[in-house]
Short mmCIF file of C-alpha atoms in Angstrom, two decimals:
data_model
loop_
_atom_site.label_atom_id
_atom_site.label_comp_id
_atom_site.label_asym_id
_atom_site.label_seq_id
_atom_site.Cartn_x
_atom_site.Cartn_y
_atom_site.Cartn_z
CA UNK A 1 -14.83 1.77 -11.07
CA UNK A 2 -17.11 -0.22 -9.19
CA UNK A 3 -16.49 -4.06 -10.61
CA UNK A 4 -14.13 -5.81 -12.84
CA UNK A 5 -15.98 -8.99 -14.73
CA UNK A 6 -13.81 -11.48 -16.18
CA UNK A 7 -14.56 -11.04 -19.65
CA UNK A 8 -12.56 -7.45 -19.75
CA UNK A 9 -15.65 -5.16 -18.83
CA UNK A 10 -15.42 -2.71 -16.31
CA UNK A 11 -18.75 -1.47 -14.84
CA UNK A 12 -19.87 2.17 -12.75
CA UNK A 13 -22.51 2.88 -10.31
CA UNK A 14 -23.77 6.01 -10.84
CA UNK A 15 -23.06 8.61 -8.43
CA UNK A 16 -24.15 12.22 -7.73
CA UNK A 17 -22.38 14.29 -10.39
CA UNK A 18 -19.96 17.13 -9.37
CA UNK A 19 -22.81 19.67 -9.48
CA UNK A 20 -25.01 17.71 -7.01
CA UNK A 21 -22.65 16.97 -4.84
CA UNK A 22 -21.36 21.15 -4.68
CA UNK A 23 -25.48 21.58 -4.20
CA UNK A 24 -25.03 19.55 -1.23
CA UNK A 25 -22.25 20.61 0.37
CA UNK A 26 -23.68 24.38 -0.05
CA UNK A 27 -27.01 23.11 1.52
CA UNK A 28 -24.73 21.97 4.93
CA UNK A 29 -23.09 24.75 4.82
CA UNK A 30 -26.35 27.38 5.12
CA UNK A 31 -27.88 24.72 7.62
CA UNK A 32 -24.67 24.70 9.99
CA UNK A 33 -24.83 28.12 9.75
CA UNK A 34 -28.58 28.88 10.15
CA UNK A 35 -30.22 28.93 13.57
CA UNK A 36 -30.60 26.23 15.84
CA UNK A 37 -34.38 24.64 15.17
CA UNK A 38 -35.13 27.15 12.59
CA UNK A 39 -37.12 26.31 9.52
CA UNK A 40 -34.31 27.57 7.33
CA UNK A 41 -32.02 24.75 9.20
CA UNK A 42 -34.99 22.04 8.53
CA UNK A 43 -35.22 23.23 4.60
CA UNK A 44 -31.40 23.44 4.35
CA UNK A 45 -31.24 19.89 5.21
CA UNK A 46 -34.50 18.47 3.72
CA UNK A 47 -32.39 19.83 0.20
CA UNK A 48 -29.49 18.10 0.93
CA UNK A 49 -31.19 14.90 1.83
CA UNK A 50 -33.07 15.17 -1.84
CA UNK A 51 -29.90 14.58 -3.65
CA UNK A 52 -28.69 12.20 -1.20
CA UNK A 53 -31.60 10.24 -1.78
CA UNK A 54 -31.29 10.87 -5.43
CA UNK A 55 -27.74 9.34 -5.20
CA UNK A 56 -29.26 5.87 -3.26
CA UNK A 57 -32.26 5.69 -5.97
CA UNK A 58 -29.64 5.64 -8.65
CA UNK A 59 -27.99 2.91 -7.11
CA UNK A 60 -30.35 0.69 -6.82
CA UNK A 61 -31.81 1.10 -10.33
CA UNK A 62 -27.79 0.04 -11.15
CA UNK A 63 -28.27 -2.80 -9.09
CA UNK A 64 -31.29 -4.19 -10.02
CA UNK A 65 -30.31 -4.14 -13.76
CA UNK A 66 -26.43 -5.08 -12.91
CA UNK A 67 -28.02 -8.16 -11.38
CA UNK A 68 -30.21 -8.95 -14.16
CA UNK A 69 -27.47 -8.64 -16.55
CA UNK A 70 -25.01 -11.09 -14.58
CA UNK A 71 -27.85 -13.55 -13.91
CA UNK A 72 -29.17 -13.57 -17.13
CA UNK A 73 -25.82 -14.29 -18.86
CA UNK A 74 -23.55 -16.28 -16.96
CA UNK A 75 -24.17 -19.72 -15.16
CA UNK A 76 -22.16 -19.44 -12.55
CA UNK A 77 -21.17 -16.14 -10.81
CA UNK A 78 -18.33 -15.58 -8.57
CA UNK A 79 -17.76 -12.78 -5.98
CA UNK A 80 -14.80 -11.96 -4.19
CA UNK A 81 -15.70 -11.97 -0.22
CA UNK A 82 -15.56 -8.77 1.01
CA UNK A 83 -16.28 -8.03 4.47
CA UNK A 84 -17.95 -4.74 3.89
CA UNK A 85 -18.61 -4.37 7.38
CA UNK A 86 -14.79 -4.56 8.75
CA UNK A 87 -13.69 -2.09 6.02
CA UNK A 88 -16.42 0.58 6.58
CA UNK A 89 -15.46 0.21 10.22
CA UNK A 90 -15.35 3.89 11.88
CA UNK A 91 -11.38 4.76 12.90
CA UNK A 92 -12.56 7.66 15.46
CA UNK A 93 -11.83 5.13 18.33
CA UNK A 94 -11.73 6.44 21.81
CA UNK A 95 -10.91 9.20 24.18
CA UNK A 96 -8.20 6.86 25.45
CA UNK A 97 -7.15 5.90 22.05
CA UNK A 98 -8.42 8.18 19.31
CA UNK A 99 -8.01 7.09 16.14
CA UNK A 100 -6.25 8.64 13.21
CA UNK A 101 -6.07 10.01 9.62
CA UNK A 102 -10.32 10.09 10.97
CA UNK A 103 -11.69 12.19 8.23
CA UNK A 104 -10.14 10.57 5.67
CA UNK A 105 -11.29 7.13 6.84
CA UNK A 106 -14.67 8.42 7.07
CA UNK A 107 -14.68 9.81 3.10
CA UNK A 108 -13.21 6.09 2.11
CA UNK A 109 -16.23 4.51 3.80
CA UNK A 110 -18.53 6.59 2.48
CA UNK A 111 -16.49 5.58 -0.96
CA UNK A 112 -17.45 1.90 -0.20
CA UNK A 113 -20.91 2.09 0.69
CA UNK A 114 -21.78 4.55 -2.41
CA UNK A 115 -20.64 1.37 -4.57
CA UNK A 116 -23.57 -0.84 -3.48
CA UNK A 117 -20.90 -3.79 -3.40
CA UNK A 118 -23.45 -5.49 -0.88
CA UNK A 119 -27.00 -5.31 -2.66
CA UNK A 120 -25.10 -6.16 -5.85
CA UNK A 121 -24.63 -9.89 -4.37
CA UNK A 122 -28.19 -9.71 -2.50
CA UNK A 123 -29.76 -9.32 -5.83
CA UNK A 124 -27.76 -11.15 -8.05
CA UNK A 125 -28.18 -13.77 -5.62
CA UNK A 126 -31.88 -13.55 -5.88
CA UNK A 127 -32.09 -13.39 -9.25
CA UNK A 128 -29.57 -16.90 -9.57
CA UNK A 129 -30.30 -19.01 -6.25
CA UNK A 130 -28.20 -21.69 -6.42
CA UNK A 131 -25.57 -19.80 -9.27
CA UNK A 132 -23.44 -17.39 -6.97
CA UNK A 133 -20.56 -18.49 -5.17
CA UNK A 134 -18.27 -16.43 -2.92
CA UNK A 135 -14.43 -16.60 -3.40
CA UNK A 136 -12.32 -15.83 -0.54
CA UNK A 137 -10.26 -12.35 -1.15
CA UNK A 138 -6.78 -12.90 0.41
CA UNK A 139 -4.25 -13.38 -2.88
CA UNK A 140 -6.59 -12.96 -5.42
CA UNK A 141 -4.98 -9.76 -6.43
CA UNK A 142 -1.05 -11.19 -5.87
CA UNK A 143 -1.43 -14.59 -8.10
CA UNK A 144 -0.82 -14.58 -11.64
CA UNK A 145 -3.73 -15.77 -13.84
CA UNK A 146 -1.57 -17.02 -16.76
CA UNK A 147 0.92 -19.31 -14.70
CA UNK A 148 -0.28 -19.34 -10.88
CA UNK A 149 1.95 -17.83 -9.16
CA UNK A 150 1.57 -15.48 -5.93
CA UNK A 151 4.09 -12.82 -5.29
CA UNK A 152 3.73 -9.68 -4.12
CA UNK A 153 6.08 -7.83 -6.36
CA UNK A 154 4.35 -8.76 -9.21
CA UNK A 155 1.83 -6.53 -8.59
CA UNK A 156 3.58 -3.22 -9.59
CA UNK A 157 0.64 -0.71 -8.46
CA UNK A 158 -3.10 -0.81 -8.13
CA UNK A 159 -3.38 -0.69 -12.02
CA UNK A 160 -1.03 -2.40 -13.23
CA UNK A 161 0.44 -6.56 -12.81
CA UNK A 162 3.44 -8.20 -14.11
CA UNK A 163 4.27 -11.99 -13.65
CA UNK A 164 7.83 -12.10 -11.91
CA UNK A 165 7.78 -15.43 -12.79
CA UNK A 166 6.07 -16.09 -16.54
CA UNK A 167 6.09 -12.26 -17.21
CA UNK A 168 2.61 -12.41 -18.16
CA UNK A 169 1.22 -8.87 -18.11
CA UNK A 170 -2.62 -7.03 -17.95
CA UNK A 171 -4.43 -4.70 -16.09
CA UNK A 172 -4.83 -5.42 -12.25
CA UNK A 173 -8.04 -6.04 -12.01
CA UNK A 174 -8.37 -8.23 -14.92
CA UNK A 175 -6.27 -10.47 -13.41
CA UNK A 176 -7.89 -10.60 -10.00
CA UNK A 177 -10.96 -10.92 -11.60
CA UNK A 178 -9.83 -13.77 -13.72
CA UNK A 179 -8.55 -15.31 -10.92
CA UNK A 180 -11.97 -15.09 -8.93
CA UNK A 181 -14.00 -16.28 -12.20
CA UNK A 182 -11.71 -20.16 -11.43
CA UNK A 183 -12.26 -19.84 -7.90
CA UNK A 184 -8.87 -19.28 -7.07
CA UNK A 185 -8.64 -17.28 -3.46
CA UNK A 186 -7.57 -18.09 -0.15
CA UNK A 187 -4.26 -19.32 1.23
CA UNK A 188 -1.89 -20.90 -1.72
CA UNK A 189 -1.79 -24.54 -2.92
CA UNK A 190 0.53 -26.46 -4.48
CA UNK A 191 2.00 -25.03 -7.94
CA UNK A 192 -0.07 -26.56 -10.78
CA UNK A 193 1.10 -25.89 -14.59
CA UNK A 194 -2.54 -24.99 -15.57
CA UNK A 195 -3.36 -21.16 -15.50
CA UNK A 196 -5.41 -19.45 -13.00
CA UNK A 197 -4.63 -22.98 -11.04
CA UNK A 198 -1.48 -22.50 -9.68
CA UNK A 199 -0.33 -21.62 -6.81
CA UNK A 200 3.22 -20.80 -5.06
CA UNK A 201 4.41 -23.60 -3.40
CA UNK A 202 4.46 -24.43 -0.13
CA UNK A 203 8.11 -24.35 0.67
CA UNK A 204 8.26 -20.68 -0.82
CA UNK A 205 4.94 -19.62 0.51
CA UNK A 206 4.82 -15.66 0.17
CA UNK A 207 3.80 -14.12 3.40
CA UNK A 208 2.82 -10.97 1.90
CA UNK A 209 -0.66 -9.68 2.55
CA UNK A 210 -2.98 -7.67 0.33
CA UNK A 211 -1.85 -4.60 -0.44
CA UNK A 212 -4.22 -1.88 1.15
CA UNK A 213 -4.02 1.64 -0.83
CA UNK A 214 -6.39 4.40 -0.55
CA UNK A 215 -8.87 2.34 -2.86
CA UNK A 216 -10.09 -0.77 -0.85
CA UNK A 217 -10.61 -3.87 -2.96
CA UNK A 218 -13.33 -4.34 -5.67
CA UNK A 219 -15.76 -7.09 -5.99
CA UNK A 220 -15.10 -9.09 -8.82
CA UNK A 221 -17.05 -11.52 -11.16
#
């Protein structure tokens, strides 16, 4: 999934399919193995970078019409702030300090990028100048959207949240994205009885931090 709107939907960018994407790894293989500045090397690669580029045409064309859609039918939309940069930052580090669990950094950034989190805003942002507003991420995913409250144990797994305190219940990323659609991110604010509102208060401020799994946050709407 590439973005949770606050109505419910859940909306894909297209991707290579698992046929393309065995084309191009068979592609990188023949060219690693072919001779150094051969033309079989050159037309291994040229294939491979084909379906890549199929891969970035497709996402555009999702953008473009994502954008359209979102400008077209809401007044206001809301993003949650994601520094795209930060997260897609490489972990190889340095001969001092090499970095670790490398390769499987490297396939979560390429993860990131392939959702086109950052032309999404661009366009939508063209398309409604003036409409777009950015929400900040940090406890957007921990508060409640019924009652306001921020807890970290109320969010039971990356799918699933239940309320410790009201008991309210729904999918994750409904609720984040319900939260984002009020405005409701950043550090908490004083407990108000209206939902999406609330906050914890400040004498039992949670300290807890986003949780990070293998799937790094999702723009929401």
């Amino acid at each position: 999934m590439t973005a949770a709107l606050s109505d419910g939907r859940k909306l894909n960018c297209p991707q290579l399919t698992v046929k393309e994407r065995a084309q191009v790894r068979k592609h990188e293989r023949r060219a690693a193995r072919a001779r150094k500045d051969s033309p079989q090397k050159a037309a291994e690669y040229a294939k491979a970078a084909r379906l890549r580029a199929r891969e970035a045409n497709r996402r555009k064309d999702w953008c473009e019409k994502t954008s359209t859609m979102l400008a077209r039918s809401y007044g206001l939309v809301r993003f949650e702030k994601l520094n795209i940069q930060n997260m897609t930052r490489s972990a190889k580090g340095t001969v001092e300090q090499p970095g670790t669990n490398v390769a499987q950094k490297s396939g979560l950034n390429r993860s990131i990028l392939a959702q086109g989190w950052g032309l999404l805003r661009q366009r939508t942002e063209h398309k409604a100048p003036g409409r777009v507003e950015d929400v900040p991420a940090p406890y957007t995913s921990l508060r409640c959207s019924a009652c306001g409250w921020i807890e970290k144990k109320s969010r039971k797994s990356q799918a699933d949240f239940e309320c410790v305190s009201c008991g309210f219940t729904c999918n994750a990323d409904n609720n984040a994205a319900t939260n984002v659609a009020a405005g409701q991110g950043g550090i908490p604010r004083p407990r108000c009885s209206a939902g999406a509102g609330g906050a914890t208060a400040a004498t039992s401020r949670s300290s807890a931090r986003e949780p990070q799994p293998n799937w790094v946050g999702i723009p929401l709407f």
